[in-house]
mmCIF file of C-alpha atoms in Angstrom:
data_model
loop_
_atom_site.group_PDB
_atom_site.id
_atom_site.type_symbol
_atom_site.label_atom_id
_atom_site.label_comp_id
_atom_site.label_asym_id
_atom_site.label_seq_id
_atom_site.Cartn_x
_atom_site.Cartn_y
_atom_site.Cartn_z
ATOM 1 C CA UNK A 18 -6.801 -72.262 39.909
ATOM 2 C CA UNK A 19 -6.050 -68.199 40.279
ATOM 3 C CA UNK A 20 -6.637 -67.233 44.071
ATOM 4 C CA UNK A 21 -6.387 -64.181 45.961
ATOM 5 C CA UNK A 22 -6.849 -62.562 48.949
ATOM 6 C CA UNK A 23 -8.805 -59.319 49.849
ATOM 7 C CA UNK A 24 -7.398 -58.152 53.322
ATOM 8 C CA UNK A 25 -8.742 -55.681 55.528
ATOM 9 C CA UNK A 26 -10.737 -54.501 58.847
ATOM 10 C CA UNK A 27 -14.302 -54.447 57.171
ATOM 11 C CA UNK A 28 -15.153 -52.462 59.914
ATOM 12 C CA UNK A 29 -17.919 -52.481 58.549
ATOM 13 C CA UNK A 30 -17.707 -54.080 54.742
ATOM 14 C CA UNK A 31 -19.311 -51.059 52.702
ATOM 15 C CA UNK A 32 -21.025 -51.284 49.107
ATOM 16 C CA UNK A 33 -17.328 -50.028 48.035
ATOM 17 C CA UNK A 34 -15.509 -53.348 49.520
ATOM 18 C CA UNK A 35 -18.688 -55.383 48.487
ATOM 19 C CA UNK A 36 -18.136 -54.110 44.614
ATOM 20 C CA UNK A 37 -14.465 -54.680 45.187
ATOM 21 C CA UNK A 38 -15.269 -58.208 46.076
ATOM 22 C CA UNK A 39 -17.684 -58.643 43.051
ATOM 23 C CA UNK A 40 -15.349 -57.694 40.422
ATOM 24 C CA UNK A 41 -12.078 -59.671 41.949
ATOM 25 C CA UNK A 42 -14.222 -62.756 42.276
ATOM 26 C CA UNK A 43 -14.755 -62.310 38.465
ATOM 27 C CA UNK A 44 -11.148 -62.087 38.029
ATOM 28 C CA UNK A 45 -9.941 -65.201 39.953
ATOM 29 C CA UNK A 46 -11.396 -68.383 40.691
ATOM 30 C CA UNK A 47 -10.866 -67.838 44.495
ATOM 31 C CA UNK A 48 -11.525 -65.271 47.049
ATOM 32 C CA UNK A 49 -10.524 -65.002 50.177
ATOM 33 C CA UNK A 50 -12.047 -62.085 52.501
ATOM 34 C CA UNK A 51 -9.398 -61.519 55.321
ATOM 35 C CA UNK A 52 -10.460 -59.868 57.987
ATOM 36 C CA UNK A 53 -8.024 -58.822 60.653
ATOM 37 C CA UNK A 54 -8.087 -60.132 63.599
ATOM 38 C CA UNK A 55 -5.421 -57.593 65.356
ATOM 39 C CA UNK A 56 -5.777 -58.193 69.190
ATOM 40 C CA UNK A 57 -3.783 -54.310 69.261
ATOM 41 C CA UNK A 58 -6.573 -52.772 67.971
ATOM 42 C CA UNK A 59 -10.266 -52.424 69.109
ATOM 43 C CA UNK A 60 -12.537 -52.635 66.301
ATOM 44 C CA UNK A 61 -16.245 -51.242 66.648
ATOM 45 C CA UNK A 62 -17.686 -54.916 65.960
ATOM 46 C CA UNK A 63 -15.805 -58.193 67.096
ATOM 47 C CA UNK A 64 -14.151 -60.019 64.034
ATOM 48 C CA UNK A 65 -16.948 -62.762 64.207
ATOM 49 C CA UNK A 66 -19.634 -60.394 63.692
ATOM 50 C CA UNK A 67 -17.729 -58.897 60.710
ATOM 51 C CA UNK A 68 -17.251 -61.771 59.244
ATOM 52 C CA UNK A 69 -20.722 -62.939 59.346
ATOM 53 C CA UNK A 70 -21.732 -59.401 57.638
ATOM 54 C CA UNK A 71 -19.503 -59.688 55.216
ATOM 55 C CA UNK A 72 -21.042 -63.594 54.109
ATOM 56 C CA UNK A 73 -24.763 -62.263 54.427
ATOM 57 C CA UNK A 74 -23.272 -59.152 51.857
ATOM 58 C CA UNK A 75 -21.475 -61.560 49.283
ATOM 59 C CA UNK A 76 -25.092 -63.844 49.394
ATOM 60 C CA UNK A 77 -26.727 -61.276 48.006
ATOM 61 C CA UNK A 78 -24.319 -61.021 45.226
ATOM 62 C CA UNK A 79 -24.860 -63.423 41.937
ATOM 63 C CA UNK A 80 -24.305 -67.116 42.989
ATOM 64 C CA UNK A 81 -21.612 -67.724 40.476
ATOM 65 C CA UNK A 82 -19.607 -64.957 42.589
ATOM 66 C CA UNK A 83 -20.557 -66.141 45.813
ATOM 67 C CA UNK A 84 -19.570 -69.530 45.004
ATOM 68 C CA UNK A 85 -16.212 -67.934 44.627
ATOM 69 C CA UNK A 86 -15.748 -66.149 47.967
ATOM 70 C CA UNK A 87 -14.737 -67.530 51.251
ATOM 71 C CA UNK A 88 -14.396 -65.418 54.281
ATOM 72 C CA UNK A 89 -11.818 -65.811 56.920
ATOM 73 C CA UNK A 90 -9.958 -64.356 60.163
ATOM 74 C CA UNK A 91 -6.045 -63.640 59.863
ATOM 75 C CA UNK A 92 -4.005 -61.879 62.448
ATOM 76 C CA UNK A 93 -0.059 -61.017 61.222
ATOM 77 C CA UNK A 94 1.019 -60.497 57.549
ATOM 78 C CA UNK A 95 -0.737 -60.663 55.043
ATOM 79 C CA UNK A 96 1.898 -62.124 52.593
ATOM 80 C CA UNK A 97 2.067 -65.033 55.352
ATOM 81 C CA UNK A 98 -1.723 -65.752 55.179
ATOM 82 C CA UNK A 99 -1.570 -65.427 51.593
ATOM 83 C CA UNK A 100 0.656 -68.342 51.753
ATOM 84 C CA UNK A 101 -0.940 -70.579 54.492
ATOM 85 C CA UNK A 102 -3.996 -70.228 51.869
ATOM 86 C CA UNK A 103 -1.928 -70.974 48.337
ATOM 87 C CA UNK A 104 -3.086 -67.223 47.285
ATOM 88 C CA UNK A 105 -0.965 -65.706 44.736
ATOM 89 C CA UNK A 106 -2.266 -62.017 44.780
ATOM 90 C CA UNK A 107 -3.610 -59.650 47.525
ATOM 91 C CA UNK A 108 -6.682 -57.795 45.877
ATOM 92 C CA UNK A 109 -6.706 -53.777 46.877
ATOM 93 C CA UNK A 110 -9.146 -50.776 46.484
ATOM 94 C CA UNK A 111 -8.430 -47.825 45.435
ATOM 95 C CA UNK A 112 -10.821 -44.479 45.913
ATOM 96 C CA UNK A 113 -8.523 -41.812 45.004
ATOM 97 C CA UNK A 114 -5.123 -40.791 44.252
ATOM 98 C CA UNK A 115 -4.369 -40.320 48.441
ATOM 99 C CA UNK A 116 -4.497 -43.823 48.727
ATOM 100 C CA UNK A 117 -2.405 -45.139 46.031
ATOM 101 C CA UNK A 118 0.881 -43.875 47.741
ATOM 102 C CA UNK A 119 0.480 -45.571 50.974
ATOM 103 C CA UNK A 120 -0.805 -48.763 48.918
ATOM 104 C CA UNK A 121 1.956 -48.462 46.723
ATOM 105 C CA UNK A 122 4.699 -48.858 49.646
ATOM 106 C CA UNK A 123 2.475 -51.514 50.883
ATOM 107 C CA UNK A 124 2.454 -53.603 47.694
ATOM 108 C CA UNK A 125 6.305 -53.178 47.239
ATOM 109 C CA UNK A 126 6.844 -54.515 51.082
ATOM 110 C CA UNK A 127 4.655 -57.931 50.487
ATOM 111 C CA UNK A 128 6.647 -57.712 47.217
ATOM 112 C CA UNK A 129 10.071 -58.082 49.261
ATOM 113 C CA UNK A 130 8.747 -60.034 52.060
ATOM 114 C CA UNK A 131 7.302 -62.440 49.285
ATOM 115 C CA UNK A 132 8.169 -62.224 45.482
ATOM 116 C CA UNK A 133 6.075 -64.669 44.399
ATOM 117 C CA UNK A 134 2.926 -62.754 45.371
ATOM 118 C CA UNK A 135 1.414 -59.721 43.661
ATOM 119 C CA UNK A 136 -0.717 -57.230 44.626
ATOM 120 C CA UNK A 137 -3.542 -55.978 42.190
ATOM 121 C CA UNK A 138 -5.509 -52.955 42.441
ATOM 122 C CA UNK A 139 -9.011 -52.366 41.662
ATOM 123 C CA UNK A 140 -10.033 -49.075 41.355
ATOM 124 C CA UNK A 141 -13.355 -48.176 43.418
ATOM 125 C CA UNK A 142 -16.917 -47.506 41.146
ATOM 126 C CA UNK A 143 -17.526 -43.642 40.901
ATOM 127 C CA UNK A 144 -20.403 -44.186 43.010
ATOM 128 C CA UNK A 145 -18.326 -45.395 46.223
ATOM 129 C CA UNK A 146 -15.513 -43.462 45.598
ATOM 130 C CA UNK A 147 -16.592 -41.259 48.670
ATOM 131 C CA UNK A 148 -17.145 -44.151 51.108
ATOM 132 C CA UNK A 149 -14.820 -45.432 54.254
ATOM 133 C CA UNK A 150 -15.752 -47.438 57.067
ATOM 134 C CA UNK A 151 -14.519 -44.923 59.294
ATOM 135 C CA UNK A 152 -16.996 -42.001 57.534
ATOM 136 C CA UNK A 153 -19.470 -44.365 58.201
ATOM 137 C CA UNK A 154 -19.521 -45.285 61.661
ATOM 138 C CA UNK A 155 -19.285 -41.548 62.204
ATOM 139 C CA UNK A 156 -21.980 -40.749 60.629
ATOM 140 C CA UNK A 157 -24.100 -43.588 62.449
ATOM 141 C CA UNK A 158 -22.989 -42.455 65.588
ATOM 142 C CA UNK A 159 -24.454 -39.026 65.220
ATOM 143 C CA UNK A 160 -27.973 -41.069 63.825
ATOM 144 C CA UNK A 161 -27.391 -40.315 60.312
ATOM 145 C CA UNK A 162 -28.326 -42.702 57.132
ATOM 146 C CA UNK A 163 -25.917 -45.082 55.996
ATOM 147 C CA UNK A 164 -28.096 -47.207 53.965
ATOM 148 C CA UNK A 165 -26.767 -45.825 50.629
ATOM 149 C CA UNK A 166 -22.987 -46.634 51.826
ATOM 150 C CA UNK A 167 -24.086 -49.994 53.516
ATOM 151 C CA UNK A 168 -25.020 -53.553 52.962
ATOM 152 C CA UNK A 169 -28.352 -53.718 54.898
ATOM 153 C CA UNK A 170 -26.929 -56.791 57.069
ATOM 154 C CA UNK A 171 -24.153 -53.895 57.659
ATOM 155 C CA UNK A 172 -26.838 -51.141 58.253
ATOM 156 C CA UNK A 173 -28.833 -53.142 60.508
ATOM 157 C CA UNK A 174 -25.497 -53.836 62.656
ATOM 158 C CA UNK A 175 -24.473 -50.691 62.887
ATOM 159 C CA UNK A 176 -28.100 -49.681 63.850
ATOM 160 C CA UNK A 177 -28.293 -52.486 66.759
ATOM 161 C CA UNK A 178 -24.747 -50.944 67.878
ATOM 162 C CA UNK A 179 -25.665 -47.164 68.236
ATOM 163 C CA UNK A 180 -29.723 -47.883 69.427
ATOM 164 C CA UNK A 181 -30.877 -45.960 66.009
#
């Protein structure tokens, strides 16, 4: 059995990370959401919320994908979650061409750190190419729309946090 794990803040998951999760799950048989957990950082929403908005988003997906998906909490490296889980590849998204040379130095670290472990890429749809967690708390916080960048369990968060 193939299984991977898709690492990252979710801060919030976006339709982007929720079509990155719907086309990995068709690629392996498991996958593992890993949210960090980083005590060093403050995230806008605690890592138990996040991961509870990121199962209501992959329900709504088909339920042979969901079936598929498991969400968890890490904190450390990746590689060494990757292992405590038997995952053999780390699942990342790509939007454009800035990303891919940070990812790329990324991929050949957990590469060194641990050989037996790829990374795979997945290149974001066109039509969340524009999309970042970041862009869209910021755009929350000044009352704007997110529900085309969102999940609504995602929108409706991010609502409850800024009193829209």
């Amino acid at each position: 059995m193939s299984s991977a794990v898709y690492p990252g803040s979710f801060d919030p998951i976006t339709l982007g990370h929720l079509d990155i999760v719907g086309r990995a799950a068709g690629v392996f048989d498991r996958l593992v959401v890993a949210v960090l957990a980083n005590p060093r950082k403050t995230p806008l929403l605690p890592v138990e919320e996040r991961m509870a908005l990121i199962e209501a988003s992959v329900a709504t997906l088909s339920a042979e994908v969901a079936a598929r998906v498991e969400v968890a909490a890490f904190d450390g490296l990746t590689v060494d979650f990757c292992r405590r889980v038997g995952a053999s590849a780390i699942v990342r998204g790509l939007r454009a061409i800035s990303d891919f040379e940070t990812e790329l130095q990324l991929a050949h670290n957990n590469r060194r750190l641990a050989p037996g472990i790829d990374t795979v890429f997945f290149m974001t749809s066109l039509e969340h190419g524009y999309v970042s967690s970041s862009l869209v708390k910021e755009i929350a916080s000044f009352g704007g729309d997110v529900s085309g960048m969102l999940p609504p369990a995602a929108v409706e968060a991010l609502a409850r946090r800024y009193g829209a």
